[in-house]
XYZ file of C-alpha atoms in Angstrom:
520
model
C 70.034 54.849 -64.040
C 66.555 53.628 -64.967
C 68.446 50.495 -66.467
C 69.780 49.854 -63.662
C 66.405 49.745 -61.746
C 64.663 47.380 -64.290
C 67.450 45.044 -63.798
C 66.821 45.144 -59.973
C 63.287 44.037 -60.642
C 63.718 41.632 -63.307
C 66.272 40.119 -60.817
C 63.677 39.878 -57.901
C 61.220 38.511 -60.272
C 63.357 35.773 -61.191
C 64.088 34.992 -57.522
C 60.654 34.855 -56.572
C 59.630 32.990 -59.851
C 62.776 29.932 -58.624
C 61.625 30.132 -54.912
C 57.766 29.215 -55.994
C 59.123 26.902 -58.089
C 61.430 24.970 -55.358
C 58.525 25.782 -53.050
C 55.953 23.935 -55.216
C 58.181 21.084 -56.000
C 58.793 20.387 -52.620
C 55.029 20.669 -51.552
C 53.987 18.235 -54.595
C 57.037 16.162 -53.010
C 55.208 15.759 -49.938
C 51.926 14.827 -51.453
C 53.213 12.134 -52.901
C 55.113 10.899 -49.988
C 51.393 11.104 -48.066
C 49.903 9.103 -50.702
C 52.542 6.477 -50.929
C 52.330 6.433 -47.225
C 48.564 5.619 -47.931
C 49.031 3.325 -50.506
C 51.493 1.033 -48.484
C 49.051 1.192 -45.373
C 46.381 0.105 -47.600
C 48.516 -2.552 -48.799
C 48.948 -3.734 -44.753
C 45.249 -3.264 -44.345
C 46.237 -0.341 -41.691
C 42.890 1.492 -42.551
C 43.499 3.948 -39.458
C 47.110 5.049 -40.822
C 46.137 5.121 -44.203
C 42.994 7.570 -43.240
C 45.237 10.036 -41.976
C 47.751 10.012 -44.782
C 45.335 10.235 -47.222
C 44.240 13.530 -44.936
C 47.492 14.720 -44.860
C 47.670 14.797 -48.413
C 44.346 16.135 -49.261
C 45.347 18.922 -46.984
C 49.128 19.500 -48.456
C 47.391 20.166 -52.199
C 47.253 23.408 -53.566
C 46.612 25.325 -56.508
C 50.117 24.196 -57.694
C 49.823 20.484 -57.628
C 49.116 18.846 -60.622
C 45.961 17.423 -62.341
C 47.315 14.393 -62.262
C 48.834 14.057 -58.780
C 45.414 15.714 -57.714
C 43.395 12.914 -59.200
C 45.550 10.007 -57.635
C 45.078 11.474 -53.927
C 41.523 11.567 -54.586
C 41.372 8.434 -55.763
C 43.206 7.222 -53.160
C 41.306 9.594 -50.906
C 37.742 7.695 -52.440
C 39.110 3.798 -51.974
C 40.544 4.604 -47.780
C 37.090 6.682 -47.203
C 34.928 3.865 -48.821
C 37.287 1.060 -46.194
C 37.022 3.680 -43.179
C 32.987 3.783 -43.556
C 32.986 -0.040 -44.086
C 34.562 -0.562 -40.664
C 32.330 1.936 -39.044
C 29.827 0.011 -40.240
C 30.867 -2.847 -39.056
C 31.871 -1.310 -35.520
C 29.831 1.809 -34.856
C 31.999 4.464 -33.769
C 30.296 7.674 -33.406
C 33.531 10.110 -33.517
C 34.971 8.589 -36.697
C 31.799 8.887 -38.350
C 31.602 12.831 -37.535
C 35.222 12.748 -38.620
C 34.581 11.110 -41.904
C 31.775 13.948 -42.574
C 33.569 16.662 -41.830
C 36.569 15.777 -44.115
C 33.781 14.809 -47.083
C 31.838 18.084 -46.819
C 35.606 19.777 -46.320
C 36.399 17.972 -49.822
C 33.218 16.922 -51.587
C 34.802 15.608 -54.568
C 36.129 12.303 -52.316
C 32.494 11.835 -52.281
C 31.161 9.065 -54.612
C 27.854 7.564 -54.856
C 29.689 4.014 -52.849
C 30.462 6.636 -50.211
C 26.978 8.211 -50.083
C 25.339 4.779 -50.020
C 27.520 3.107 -46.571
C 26.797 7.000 -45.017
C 22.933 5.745 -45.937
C 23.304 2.480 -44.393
C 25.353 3.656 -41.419
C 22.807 5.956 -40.316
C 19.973 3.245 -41.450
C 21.767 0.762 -38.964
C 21.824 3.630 -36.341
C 17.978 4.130 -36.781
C 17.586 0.495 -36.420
C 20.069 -0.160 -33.414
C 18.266 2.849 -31.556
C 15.050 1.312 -31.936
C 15.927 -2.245 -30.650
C 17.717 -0.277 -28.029
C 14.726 1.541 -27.203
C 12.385 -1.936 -27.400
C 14.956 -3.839 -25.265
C 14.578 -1.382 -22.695
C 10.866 -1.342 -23.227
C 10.972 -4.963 -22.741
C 13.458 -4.131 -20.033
C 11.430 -2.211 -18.125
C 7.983 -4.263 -18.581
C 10.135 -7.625 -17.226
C 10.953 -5.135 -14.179
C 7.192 -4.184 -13.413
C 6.145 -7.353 -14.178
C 8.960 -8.677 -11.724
C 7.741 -6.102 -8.806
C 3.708 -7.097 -9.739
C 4.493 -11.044 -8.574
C 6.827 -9.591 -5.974
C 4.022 -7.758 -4.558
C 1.411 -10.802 -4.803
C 3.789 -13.455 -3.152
C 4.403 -10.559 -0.567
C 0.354 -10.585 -0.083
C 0.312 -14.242 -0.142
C 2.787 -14.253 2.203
C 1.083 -11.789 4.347
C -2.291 -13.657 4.012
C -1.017 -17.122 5.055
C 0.836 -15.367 8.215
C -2.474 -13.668 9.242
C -4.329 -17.097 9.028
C -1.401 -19.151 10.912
C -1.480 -16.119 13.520
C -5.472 -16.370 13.604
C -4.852 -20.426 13.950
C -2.141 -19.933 17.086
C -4.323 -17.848 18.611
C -7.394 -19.852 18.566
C -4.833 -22.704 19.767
C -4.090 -20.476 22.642
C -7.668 -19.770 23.400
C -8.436 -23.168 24.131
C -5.497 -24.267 25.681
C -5.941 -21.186 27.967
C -9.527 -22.500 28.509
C -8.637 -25.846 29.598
C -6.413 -24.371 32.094
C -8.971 -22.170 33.646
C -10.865 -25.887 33.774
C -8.036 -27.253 35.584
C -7.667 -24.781 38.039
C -11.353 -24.237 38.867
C -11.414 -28.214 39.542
C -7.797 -27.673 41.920
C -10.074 -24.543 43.678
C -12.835 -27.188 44.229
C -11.014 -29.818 45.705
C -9.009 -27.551 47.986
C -12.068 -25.713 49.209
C -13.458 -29.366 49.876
C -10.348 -30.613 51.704
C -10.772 -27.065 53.808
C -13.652 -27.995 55.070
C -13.008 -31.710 56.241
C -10.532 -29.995 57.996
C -12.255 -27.733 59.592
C -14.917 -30.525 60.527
C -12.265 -32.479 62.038
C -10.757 -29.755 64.124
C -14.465 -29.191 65.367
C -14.792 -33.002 66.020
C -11.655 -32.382 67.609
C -12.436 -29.846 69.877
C -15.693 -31.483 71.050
C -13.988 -34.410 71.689
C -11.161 -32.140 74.569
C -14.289 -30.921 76.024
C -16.107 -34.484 76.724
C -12.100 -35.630 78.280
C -12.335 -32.588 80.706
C -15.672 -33.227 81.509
C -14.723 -37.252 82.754
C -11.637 -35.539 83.838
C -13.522 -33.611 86.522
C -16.370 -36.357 87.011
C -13.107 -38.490 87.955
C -11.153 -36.135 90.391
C -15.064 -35.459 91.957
C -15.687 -38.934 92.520
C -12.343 -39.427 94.409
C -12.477 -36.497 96.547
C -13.508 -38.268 99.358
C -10.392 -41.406 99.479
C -8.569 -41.805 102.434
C -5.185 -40.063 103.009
C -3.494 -43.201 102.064
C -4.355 -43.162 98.604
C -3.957 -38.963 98.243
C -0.293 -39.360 97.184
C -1.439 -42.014 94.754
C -4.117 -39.652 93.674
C -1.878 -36.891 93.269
C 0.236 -38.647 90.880
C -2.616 -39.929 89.006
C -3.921 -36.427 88.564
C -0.583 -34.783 87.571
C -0.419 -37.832 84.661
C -3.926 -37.589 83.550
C -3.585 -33.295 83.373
C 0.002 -34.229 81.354
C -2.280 -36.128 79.309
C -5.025 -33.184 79.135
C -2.433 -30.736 78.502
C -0.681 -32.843 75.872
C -4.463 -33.539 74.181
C -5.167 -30.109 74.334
C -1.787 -28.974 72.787
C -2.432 -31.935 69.876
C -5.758 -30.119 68.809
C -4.163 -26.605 69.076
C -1.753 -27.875 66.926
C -4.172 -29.408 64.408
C -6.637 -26.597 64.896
C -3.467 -24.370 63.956
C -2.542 -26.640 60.929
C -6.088 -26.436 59.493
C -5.984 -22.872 59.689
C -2.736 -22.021 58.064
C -4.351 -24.868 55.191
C -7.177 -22.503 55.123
C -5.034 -19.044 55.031
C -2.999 -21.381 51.912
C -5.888 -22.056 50.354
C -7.467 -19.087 50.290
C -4.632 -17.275 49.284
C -4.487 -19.623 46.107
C -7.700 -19.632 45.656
C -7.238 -15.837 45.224
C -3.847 -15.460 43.405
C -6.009 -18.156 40.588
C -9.265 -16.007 40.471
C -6.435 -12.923 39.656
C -4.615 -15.228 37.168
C -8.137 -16.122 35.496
C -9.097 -12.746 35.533
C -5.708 -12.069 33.285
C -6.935 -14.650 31.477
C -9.873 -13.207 30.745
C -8.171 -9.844 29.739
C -5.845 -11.732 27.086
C -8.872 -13.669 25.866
C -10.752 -10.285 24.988
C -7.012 -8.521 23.614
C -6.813 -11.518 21.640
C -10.647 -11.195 20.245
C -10.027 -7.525 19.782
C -6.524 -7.884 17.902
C -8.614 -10.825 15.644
C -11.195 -8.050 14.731
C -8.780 -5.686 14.039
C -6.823 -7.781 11.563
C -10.422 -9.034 10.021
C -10.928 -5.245 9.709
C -7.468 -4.579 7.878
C -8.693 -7.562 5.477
C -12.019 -5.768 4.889
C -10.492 -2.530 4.520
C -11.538 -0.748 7.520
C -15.379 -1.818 6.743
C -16.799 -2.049 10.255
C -19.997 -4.304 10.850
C -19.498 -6.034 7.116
C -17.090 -9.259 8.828
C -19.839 -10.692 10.743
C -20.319 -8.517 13.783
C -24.089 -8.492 14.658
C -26.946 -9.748 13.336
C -27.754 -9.663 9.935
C -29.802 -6.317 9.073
C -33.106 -7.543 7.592
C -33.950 -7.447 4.137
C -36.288 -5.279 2.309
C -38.535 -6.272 -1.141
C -36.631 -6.253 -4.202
C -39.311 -5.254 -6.725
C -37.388 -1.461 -7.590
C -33.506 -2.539 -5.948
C -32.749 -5.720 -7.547
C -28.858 -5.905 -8.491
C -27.228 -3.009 -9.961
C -28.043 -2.740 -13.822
C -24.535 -2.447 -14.218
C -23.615 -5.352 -13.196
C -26.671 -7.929 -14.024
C -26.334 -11.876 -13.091
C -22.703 -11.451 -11.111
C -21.909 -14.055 -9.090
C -19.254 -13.373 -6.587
C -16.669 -16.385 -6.184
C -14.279 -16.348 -3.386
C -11.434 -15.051 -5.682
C -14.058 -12.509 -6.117
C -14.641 -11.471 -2.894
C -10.713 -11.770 -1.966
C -10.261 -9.046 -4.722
C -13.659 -6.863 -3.337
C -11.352 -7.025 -0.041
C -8.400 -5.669 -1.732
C -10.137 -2.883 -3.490
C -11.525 -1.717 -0.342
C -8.407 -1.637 1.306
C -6.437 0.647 -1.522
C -10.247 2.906 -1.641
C -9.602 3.769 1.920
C -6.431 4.799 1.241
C -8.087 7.548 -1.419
C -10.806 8.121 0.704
C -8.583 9.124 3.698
C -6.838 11.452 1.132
C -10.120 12.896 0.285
C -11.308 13.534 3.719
C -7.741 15.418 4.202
C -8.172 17.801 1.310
C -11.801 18.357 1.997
C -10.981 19.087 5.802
C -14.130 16.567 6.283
C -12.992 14.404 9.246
C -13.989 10.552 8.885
C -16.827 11.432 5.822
C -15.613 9.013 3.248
C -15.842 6.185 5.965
C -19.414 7.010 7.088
C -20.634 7.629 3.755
C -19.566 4.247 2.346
C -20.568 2.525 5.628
C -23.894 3.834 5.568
C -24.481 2.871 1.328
C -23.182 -0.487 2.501
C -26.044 -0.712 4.914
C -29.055 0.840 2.770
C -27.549 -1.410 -0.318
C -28.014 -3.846 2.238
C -31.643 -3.246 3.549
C -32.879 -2.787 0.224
C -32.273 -6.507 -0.625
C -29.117 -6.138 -2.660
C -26.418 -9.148 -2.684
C -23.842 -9.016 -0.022
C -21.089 -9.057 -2.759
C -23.274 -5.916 -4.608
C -23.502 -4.094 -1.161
C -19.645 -4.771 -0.939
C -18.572 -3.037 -4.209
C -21.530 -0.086 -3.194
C -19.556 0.303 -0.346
C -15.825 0.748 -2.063
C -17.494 3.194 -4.335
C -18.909 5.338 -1.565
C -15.804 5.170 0.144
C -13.924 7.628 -3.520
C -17.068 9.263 -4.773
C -15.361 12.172 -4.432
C -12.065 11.197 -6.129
C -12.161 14.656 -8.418
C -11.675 16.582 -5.460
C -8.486 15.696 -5.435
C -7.736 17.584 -8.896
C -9.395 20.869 -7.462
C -7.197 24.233 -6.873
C -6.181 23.624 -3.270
C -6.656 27.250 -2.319
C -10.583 27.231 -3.302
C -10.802 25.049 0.266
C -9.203 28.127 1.724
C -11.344 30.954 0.507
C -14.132 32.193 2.771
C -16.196 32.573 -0.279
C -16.443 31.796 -3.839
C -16.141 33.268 -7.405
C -18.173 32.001 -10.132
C -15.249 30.452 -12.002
C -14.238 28.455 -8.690
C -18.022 27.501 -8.531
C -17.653 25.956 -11.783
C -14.109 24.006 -10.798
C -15.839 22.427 -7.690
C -18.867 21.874 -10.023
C -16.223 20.037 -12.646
C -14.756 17.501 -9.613
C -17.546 15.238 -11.101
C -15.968 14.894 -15.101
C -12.395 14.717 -14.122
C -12.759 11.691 -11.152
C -12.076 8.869 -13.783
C -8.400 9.863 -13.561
C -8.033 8.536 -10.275
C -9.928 5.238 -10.970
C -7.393 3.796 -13.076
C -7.071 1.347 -10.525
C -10.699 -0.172 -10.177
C -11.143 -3.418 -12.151
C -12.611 -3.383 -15.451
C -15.592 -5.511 -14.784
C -16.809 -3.469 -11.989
C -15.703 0.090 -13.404
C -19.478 1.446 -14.534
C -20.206 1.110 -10.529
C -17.942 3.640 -9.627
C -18.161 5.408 -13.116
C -21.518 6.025 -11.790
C -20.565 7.006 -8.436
C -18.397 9.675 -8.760
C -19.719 11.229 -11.952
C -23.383 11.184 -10.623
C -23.825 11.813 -7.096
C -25.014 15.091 -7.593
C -28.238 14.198 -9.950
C -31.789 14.839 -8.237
C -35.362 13.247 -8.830
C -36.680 15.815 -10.701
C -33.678 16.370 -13.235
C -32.608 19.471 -11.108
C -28.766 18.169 -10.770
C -25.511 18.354 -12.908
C -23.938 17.204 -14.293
C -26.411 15.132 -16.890
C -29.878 16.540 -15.882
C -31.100 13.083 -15.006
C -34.614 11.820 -13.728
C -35.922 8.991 -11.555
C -34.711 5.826 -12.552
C -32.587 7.002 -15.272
C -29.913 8.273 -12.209
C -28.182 5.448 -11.280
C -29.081 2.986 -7.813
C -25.166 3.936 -6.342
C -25.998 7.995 -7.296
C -29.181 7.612 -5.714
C -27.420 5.913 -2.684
C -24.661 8.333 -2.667
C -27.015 11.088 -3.114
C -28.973 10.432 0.082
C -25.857 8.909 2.580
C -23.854 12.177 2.221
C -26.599 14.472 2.675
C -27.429 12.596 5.949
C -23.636 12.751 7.302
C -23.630 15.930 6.242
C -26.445 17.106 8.430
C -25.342 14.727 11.420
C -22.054 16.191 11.612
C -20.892 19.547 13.507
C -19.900 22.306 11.299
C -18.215 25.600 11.797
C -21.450 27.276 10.589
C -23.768 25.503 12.447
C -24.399 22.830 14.420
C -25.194 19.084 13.960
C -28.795 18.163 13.392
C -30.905 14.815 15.578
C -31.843 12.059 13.468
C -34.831 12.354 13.197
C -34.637 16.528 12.154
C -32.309 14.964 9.426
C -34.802 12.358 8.494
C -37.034 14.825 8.018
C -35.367 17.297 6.468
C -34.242 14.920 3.456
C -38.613 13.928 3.570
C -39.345 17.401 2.656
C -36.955 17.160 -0.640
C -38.415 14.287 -2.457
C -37.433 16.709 -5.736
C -33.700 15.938 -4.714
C -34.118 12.349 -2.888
C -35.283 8.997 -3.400
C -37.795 8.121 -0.937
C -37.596 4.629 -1.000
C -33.811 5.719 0.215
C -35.107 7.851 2.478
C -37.469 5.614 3.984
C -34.921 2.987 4.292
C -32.724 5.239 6.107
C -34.840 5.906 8.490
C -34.885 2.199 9.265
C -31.488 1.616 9.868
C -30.575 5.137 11.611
């Protein structure tokens, strides 16, 4: 019995021992066909096939195959890897490169130090091929601003030379229309003279019926008294000579009728071209008014700085000489083209300001009003110019404030201090202001709130040390400030204003002051 059951397992074991052993033969069978597989792909230079029969035969290996089988597929395994990573090196390809790791750290003893160095020098070319990628589109995207920048100065060339050949057609039209009204004054003239020797005639005319019905009469008097022989003779003689009459008297009627249907004509005309001169007139001043509007675009929106009105007269220049900032400039007409495009692009900002600070118009009237102080106080016309696009953004930093601190009815300390800070963080919207005249509005926005006496933030300057454009700044706003209606109270005279700034010589320069009062 138990005999019987040992031979039942020695039996099983020697079943199981020939079916591992067919089993393992057959799998070290199909390893080898992999790797031949390989070997003749190689052999074709078929690096793809020869990849995945390589794979195929790293994967079929197991704990059965032999040492030496083993060391042939990776071998093998070593020479198609090293080929695969040349080609990828060659030809980036991003998912056969993740392939090839995953395999390698899957069986790390493919890996060589050949293999380790073209993974090195793949990802080294990657490193290097990113980075010219990311220059070209540097470079790429520089070319395109670059491109847009010209773009947008042919487009204001463009837009310049149209506003001059408009301003030229116009002032064509102005004096053809001129010459016209000439023409048709002289046609009035002569048509009001030709009236009138018309109107002489007709009286000549008419004097001249009168004096033939006067003979008339004299006539048929004087032969009142002929015989009956010669009344028949008579009677014809009258009937002709009163055909006559009549047919003299219906001549001048008609004249006298002629003349005054010339004279209705003519003064009709004479009406319909006073109307027509008077439309004239009105498209000579639309035409003057659309020229000062487009010199006014040019300028920027500065009123009174393109000529209109006299020259405001200058004061002594012993304390407001130039700006420090900006000694011995001289302003050349590519100078003042660019002063014209700054101011244009400031009232932009300033228009921005006004809407944030709910202050209606107070950019405009502050700058205007430095521009004519700079002005009066014997500064250059090209200084006054850039004193006047600084005005126009002193207050740039409001534009980085909390927008609900406008809101609030009142304040906390800490949104004290923000609206105090609107003075350090204005530079960040000046990136666009030239170089050369950046200290001007440097000074501007960071110092408009320094007083005489050292009083004001945010640098505790004194006197002369505070800039000439704070000092400007300083008293302009203060002045609008006071002219102007406010919810809280209402807008003060001139001369209360004047006055009230007088008082404060601790906050104000009086020279400034003084000056203002001037001008106001």
């Amino acid at each position: 019995m138990l005999s019987g059951k040992y031979k039942r397992i020695i039996t099983l074991l020697i079943f199981a021992f020939m079916t591992v052993s067919v089993f393992a033969a057959d799998t070290s069978a199909l390893v080898k066909k992999q790797l031949n597989a390989a070997e003749d792909a190689m052999d074709e230079g078929d690096i793809e096939t020869a990849y995945k029969k390589v794979n195929g035969a790293l994967q079929m290996m197991n704990d059965e195959t032999s040492s030496t089988l083993r060391a042939s597929v990776i071998s093998e395994a070593k020479l198609v890897y090293s080929e695969r990573l040349n080609s990828i090196l060659e030809k980036y390809d991003g998912a056969a490169l993740s392939d090839v790791t995953i395999m390698l750290e899957k069986y790390p003893d493919v890996k060589n130090t050949k293999i380790e160095k073209l993974l090195a020098q793949i990802d080294e070319k990657q490193k290097v091929d990113a980075e010219n990628q990311r220059k070209a589109e540097i470079a790429a995207s520089e070319a395109a601003a670059q491109k847009r920048h010209n773009e947008e100065q042919q487009s204001i060339r463009q837009q310049t030379q149209a506003l001059e050949k408009q301003n030229e057609a116009l002032s064509q039209q102005r004096e053809a229309m001129e010459k016209q009204n000439e023409a048709i004054s002289k046609q009035a003239e002569s048509q009001a003279e030709l009236a009138e020797s018309m109107k002489t005639q007709a009286e000549e005319l008419a004097k001249s019926n009168e004096n033939s019905e006067k003979n008339l009469k004299a006539i048929q008097d004087g032969f009142a008294g002929i015989s009956d022989t010669m009344s028949e003779s008579t009677k014809a003689q009258t009937k002709s000579t009163k055909i006559m009459v009549f047919a003299i008297v219906g001549i001048a009627l008609l004249i006298l009728i002629i003349v005054l249907v010339v004279i209705v004509i003519a003064r009709r005309s004479m009406k319909q071209q006073a109307e027509r001169q008077e439309q004239y007139m009105q498209a000579f001043r639309l035409i003057a008014e659309n020229t000062s509007n487009t010199n006014r675009i040019m300028l920027g929106g500065a009123t009174d700085l393109y000529g209109q009105g006299s020259p405001l007269k200058l004061a002594g220049t012993s304390t407001w000489a130039p700006a420090a900032a900006l000694p011995d400039v001289t302003f050349t007409p590519e100078d003042e083209e660019e002063l014209k495009q700054l101011a244009v692009k400031c009232e932009e900002i300033g228009a921005q300001i006004d809407q944030v600070t709910n202050r209606k118009n107070n950019s405009k009237n502050v700058s205007e009003l430095v521009y004519k102080l700079s002005m009066q106080l014997g500064l250059s016309q090209g200084n006054s110019m850039l004193n006047f696009c600084a005005a126009m953004i002193y207050d740039a930093g409001f534009l980085g404030v909390d927008p609900s601190i406008w809101e609030a009815d009142t304040l906390t300390d800490e949104q004290k201090e923000e609206m105090h800070n609107h003075v350090n963080i204005a530079e960040k919207y000046l990136d666009f202001v030239p170089k050369k005249y950046w200290q001007v509005f440097d000074d501007a926005s960071k110092k408009h709130h320094e007083n005489m006496d050292g009083s004001g933030y945010p640098n505790g300057l004194q006197g002369d040390d505070i800039p000439q454009i704070a000092r400007l700044i300083r008293v302009a706003e203060t002045y609008v400030s006071m002219s102007s209606r406010r919810n809280y109270r209402q807008a003060m005279d001139k001369e209360t204003a004047i006055e009230k700034l007088r008082e404060q010589p601790q906050f104000y320069d009086s020279v400034v002051v003084d000056t203002l009062d001037q001008i106001v």
